[in-house]
PDB file of C-alpha atoms in Angstrom:
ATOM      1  CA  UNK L 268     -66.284-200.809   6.121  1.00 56.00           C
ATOM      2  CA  UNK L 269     -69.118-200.103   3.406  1.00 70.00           C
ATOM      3  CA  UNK L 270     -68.945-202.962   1.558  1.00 73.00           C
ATOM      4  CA  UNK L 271     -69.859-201.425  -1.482  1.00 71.00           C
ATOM      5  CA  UNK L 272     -66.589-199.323  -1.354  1.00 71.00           C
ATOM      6  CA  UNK L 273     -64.354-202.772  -0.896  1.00 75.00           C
ATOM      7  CA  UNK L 274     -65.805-204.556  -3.891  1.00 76.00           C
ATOM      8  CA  UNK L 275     -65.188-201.380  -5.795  1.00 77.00           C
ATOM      9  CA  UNK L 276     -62.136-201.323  -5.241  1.00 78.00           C
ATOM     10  CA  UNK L 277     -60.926-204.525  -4.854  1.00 80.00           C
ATOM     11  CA  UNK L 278     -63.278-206.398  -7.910  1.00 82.00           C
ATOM     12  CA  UNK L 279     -63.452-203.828  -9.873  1.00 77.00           C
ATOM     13  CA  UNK L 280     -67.341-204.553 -11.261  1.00 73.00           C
ATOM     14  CA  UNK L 281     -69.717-202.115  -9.787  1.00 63.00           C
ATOM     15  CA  UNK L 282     -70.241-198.474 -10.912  1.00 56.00           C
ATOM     16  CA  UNK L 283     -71.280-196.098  -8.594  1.00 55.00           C
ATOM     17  CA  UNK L 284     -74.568-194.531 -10.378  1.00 51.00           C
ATOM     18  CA  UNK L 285     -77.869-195.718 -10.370  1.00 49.00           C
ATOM     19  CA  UNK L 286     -79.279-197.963 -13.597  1.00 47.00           C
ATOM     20  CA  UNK L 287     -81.370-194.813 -14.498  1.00 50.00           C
ATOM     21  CA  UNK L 288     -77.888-192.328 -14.114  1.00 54.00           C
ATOM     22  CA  UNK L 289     -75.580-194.447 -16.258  1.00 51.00           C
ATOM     23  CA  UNK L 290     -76.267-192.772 -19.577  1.00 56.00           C
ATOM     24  CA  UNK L 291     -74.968-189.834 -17.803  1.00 55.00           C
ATOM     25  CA  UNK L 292     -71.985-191.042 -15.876  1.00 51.00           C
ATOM     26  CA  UNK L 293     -69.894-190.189 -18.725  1.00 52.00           C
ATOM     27  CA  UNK L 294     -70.784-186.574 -18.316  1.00 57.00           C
ATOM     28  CA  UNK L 295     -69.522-186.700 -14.872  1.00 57.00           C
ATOM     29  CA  UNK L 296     -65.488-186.520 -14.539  1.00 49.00           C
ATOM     30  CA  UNK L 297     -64.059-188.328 -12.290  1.00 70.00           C
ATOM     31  CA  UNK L 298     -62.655-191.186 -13.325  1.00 76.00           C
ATOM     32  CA  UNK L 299     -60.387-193.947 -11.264  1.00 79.00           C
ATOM     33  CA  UNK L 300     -56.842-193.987 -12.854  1.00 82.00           C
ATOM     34  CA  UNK L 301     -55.765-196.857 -11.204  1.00 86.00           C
ATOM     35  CA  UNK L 302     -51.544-196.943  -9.970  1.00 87.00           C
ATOM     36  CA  UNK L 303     -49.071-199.445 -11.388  1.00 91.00           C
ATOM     37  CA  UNK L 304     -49.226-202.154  -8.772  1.00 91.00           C
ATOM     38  CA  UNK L 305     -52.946-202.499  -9.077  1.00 90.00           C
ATOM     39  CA  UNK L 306     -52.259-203.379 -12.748  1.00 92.00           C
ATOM     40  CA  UNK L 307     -49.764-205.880 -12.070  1.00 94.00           C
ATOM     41  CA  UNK L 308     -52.239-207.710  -9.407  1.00 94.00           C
ATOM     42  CA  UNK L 309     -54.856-207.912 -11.813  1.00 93.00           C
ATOM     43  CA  UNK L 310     -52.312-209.266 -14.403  1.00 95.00           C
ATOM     44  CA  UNK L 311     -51.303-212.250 -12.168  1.00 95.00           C
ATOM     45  CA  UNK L 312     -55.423-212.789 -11.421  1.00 95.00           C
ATOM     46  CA  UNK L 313     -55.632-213.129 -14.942  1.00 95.00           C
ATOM     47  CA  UNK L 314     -52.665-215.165 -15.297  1.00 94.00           C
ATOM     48  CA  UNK L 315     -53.202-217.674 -12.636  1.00 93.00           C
ATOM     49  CA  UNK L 316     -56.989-217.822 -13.518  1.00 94.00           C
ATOM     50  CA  UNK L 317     -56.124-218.207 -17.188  1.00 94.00           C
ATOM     51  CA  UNK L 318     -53.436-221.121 -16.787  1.00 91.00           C
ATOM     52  CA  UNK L 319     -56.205-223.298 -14.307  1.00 92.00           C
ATOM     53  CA  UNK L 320     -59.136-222.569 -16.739  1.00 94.00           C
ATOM     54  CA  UNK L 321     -57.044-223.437 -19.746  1.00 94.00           C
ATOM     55  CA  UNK L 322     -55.993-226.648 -18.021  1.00 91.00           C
ATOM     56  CA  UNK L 323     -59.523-227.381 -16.782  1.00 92.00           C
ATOM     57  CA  UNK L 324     -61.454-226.888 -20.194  1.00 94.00           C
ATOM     58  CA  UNK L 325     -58.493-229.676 -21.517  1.00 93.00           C
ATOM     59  CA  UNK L 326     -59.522-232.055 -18.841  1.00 89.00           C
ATOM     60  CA  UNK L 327     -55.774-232.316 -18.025  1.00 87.00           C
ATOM     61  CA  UNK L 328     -55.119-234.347 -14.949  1.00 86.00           C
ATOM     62  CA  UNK L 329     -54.799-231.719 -12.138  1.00 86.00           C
ATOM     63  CA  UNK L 330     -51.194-233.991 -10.661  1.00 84.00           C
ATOM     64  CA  UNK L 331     -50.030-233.398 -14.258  1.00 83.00           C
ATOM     65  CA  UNK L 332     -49.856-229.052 -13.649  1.00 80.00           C
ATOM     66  CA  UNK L 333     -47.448-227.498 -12.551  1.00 77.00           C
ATOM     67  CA  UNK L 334     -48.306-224.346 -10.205  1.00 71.00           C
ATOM     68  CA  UNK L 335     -45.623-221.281  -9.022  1.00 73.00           C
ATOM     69  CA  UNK L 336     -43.288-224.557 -10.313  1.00 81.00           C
ATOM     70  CA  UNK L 337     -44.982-227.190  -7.990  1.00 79.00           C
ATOM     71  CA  UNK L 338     -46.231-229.783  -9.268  1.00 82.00           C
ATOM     72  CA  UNK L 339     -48.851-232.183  -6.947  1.00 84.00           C
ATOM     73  CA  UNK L 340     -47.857-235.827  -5.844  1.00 84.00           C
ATOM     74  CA  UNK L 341     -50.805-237.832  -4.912  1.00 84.00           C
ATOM     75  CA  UNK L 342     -54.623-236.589  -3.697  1.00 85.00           C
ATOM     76  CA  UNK L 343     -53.027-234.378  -0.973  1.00 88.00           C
ATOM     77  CA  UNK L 344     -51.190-232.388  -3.125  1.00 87.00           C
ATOM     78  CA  UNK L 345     -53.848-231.988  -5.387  1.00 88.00           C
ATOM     79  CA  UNK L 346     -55.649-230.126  -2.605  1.00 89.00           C
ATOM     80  CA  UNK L 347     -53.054-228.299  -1.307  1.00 88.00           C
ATOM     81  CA  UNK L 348     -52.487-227.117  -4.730  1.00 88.00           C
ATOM     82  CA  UNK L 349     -56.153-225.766  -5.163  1.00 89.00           C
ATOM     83  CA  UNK L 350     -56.219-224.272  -1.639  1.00 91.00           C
ATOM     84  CA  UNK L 351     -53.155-221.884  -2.647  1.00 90.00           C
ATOM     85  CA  UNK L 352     -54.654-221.287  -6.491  1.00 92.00           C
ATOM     86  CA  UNK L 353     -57.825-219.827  -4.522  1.00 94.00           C
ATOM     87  CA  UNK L 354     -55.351-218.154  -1.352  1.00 95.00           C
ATOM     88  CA  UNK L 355     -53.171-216.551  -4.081  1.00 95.00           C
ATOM     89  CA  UNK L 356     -56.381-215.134  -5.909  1.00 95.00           C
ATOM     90  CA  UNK L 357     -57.525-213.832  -2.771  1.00 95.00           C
ATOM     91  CA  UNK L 358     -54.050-212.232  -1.840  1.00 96.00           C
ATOM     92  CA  UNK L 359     -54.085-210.610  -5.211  1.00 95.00           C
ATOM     93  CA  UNK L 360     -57.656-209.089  -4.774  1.00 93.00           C
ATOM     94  CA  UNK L 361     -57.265-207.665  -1.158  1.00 92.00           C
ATOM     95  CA  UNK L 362     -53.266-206.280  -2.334  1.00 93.00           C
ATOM     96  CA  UNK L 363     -55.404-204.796  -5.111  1.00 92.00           C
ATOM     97  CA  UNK L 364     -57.621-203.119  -3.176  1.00 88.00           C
ATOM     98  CA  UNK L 365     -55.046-201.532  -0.549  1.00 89.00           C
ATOM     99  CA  UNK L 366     -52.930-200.429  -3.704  1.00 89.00           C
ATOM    100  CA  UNK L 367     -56.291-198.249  -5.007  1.00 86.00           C
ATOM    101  CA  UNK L 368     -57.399-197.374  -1.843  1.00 83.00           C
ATOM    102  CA  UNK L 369     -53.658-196.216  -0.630  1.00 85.00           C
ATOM    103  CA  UNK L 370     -52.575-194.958  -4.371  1.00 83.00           C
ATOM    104  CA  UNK L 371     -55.416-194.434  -6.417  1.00 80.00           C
ATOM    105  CA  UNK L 372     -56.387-191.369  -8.018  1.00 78.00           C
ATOM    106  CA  UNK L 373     -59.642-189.385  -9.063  1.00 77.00           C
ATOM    107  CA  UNK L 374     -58.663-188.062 -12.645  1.00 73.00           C
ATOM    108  CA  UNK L 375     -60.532-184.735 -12.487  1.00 67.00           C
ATOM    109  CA  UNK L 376     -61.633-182.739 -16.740  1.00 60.00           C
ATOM    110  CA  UNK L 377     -61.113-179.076 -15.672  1.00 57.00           C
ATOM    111  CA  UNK L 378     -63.263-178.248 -18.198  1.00 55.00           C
ATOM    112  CA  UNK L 379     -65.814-180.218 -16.745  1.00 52.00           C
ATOM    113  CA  UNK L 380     -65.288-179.874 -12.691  1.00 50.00           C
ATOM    114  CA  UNK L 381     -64.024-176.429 -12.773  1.00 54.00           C
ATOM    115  CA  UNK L 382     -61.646-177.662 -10.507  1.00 54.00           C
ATOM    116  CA  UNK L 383     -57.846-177.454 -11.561  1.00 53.00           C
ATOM    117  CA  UNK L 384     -56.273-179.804 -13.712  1.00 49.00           C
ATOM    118  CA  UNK L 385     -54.848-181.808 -10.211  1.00 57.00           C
ATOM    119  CA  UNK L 386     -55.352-185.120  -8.931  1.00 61.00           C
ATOM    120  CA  UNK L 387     -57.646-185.940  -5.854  1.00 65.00           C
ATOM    121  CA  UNK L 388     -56.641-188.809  -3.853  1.00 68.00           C
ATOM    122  CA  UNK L 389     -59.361-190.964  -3.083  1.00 68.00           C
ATOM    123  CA  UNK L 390     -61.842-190.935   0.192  1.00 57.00           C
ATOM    124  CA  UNK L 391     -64.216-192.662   1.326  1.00 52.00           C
ATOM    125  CA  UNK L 392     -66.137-190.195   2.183  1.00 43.00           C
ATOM    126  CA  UNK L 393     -66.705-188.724  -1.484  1.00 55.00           C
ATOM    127  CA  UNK L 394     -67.250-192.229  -3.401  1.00 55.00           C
ATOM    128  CA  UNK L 395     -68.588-190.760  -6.553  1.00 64.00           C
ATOM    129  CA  UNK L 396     -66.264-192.978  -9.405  1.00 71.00           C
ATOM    130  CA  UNK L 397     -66.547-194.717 -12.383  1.00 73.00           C
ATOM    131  CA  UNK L 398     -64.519-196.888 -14.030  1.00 76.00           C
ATOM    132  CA  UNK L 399     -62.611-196.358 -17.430  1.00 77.00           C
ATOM    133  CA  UNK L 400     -63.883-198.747 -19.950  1.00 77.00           C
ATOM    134  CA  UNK L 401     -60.774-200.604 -20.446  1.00 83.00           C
ATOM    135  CA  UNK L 402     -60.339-201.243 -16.640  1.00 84.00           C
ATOM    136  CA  UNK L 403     -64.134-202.288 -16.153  1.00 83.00           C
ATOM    137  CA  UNK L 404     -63.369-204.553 -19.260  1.00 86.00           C
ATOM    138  CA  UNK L 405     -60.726-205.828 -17.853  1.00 90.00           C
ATOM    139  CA  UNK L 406     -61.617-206.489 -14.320  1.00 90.00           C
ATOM    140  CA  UNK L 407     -64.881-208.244 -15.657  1.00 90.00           C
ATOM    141  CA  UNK L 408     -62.657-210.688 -17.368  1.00 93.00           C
ATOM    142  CA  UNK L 409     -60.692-211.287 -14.485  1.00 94.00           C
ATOM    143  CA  UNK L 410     -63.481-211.752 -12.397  1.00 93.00           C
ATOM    144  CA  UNK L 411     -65.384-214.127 -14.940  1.00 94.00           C
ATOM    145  CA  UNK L 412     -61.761-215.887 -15.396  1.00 96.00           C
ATOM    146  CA  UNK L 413     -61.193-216.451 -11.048  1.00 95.00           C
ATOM    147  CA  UNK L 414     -64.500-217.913 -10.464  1.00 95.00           C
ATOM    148  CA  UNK L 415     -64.256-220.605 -13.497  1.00 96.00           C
ATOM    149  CA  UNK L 416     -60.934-221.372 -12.376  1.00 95.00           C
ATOM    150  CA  UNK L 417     -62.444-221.873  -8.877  1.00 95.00           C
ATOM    151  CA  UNK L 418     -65.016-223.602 -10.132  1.00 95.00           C
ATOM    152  CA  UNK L 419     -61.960-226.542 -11.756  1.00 94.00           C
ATOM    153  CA  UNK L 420     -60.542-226.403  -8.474  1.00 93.00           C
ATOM    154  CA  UNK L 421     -63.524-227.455  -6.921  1.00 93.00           C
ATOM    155  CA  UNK L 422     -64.216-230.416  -9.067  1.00 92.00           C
ATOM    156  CA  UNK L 423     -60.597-231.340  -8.247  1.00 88.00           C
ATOM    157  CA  UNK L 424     -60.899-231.246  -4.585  1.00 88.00           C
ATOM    158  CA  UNK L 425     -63.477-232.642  -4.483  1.00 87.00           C
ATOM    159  CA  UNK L 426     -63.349-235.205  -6.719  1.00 80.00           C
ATOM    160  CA  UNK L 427     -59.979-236.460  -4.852  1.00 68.00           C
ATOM    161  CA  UNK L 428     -61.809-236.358  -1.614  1.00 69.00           C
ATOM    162  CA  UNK L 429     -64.669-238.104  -2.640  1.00 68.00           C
ATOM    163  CA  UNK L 430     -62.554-241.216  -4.397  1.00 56.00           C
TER     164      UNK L 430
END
């Protein structure tokens, strides 16, 4: 597995072109459109990430959240309750990767390609991409917003386990 390809597809961060070639990536026209259900996973990163960074910035007490509608009795649930904050994020990154890898599509300018106006499916044997801004935007803030949240579930794991 080229591990450039997975964090492509599943983060969402990298473009494909050199430092030197980005001015002219936009010239180039293909262009990931990315399906419906790799939306929706990076909605509920955002979500998740958004509701334990929110609650982490406001120094609220991490037995006083409530999670998928769980709230944490004691130490122990505290952890547990971290451990499936990160295990959900990570769910939702590798779902969003199979969803572009399986469903994705190459939006090809037939004025551009010479190609017809048609869709290519993605391979990974022809990994020449870049991002639309909005997605890249988006997928940065995702990103930015799962590791702070990690980050407050951290400090609450470990702080429990070290009292």
């Amino acid at each position: 597995m080229n591990v450039r390809y997975f964090l492509f597809l599943s983060l969402g961060l990298t473009r494909v072109y050199p430092p030197q070639k980005l001015k002219n990536a936009k010239k180039i026209p293909e262009k990931l459109l990315e399906p419906d259900g790799a939306k929706v996973c990076r909605r509920n990163i955002l979500a998740l990430a958004g509701v334990v960074v929110i609650a982490g910035f406001a120094g609220a007490d991490p037995r006083e959240i409530s999670v998928f509608g769980v709230k944490p009795s004691g130490d122990w649930g505290v952890i547990v309750l971290g451990m499936a904050v990160i295990l959900a994020h990570l769910y939702w990154y590798a779902l969003r990767y199979h969803h572009l890898n399986e469903d994705g599509v190459i939006e090809v300018n037939p004025a551009l390609s010479g190609h017809g106006a048609d869709n290519l499916k993605i391979s990974g044997s022809r990994f020449t991409l870049v991002r639309k801004g909005a997605d890249l935007f988006s997928n940065c803030a995702a990103f930015v917003l799962t590791c702070l949240s990690w980050c407050f579930v951290a400090s609450w794991i470990i702080g429990k386990l070290c009292l």
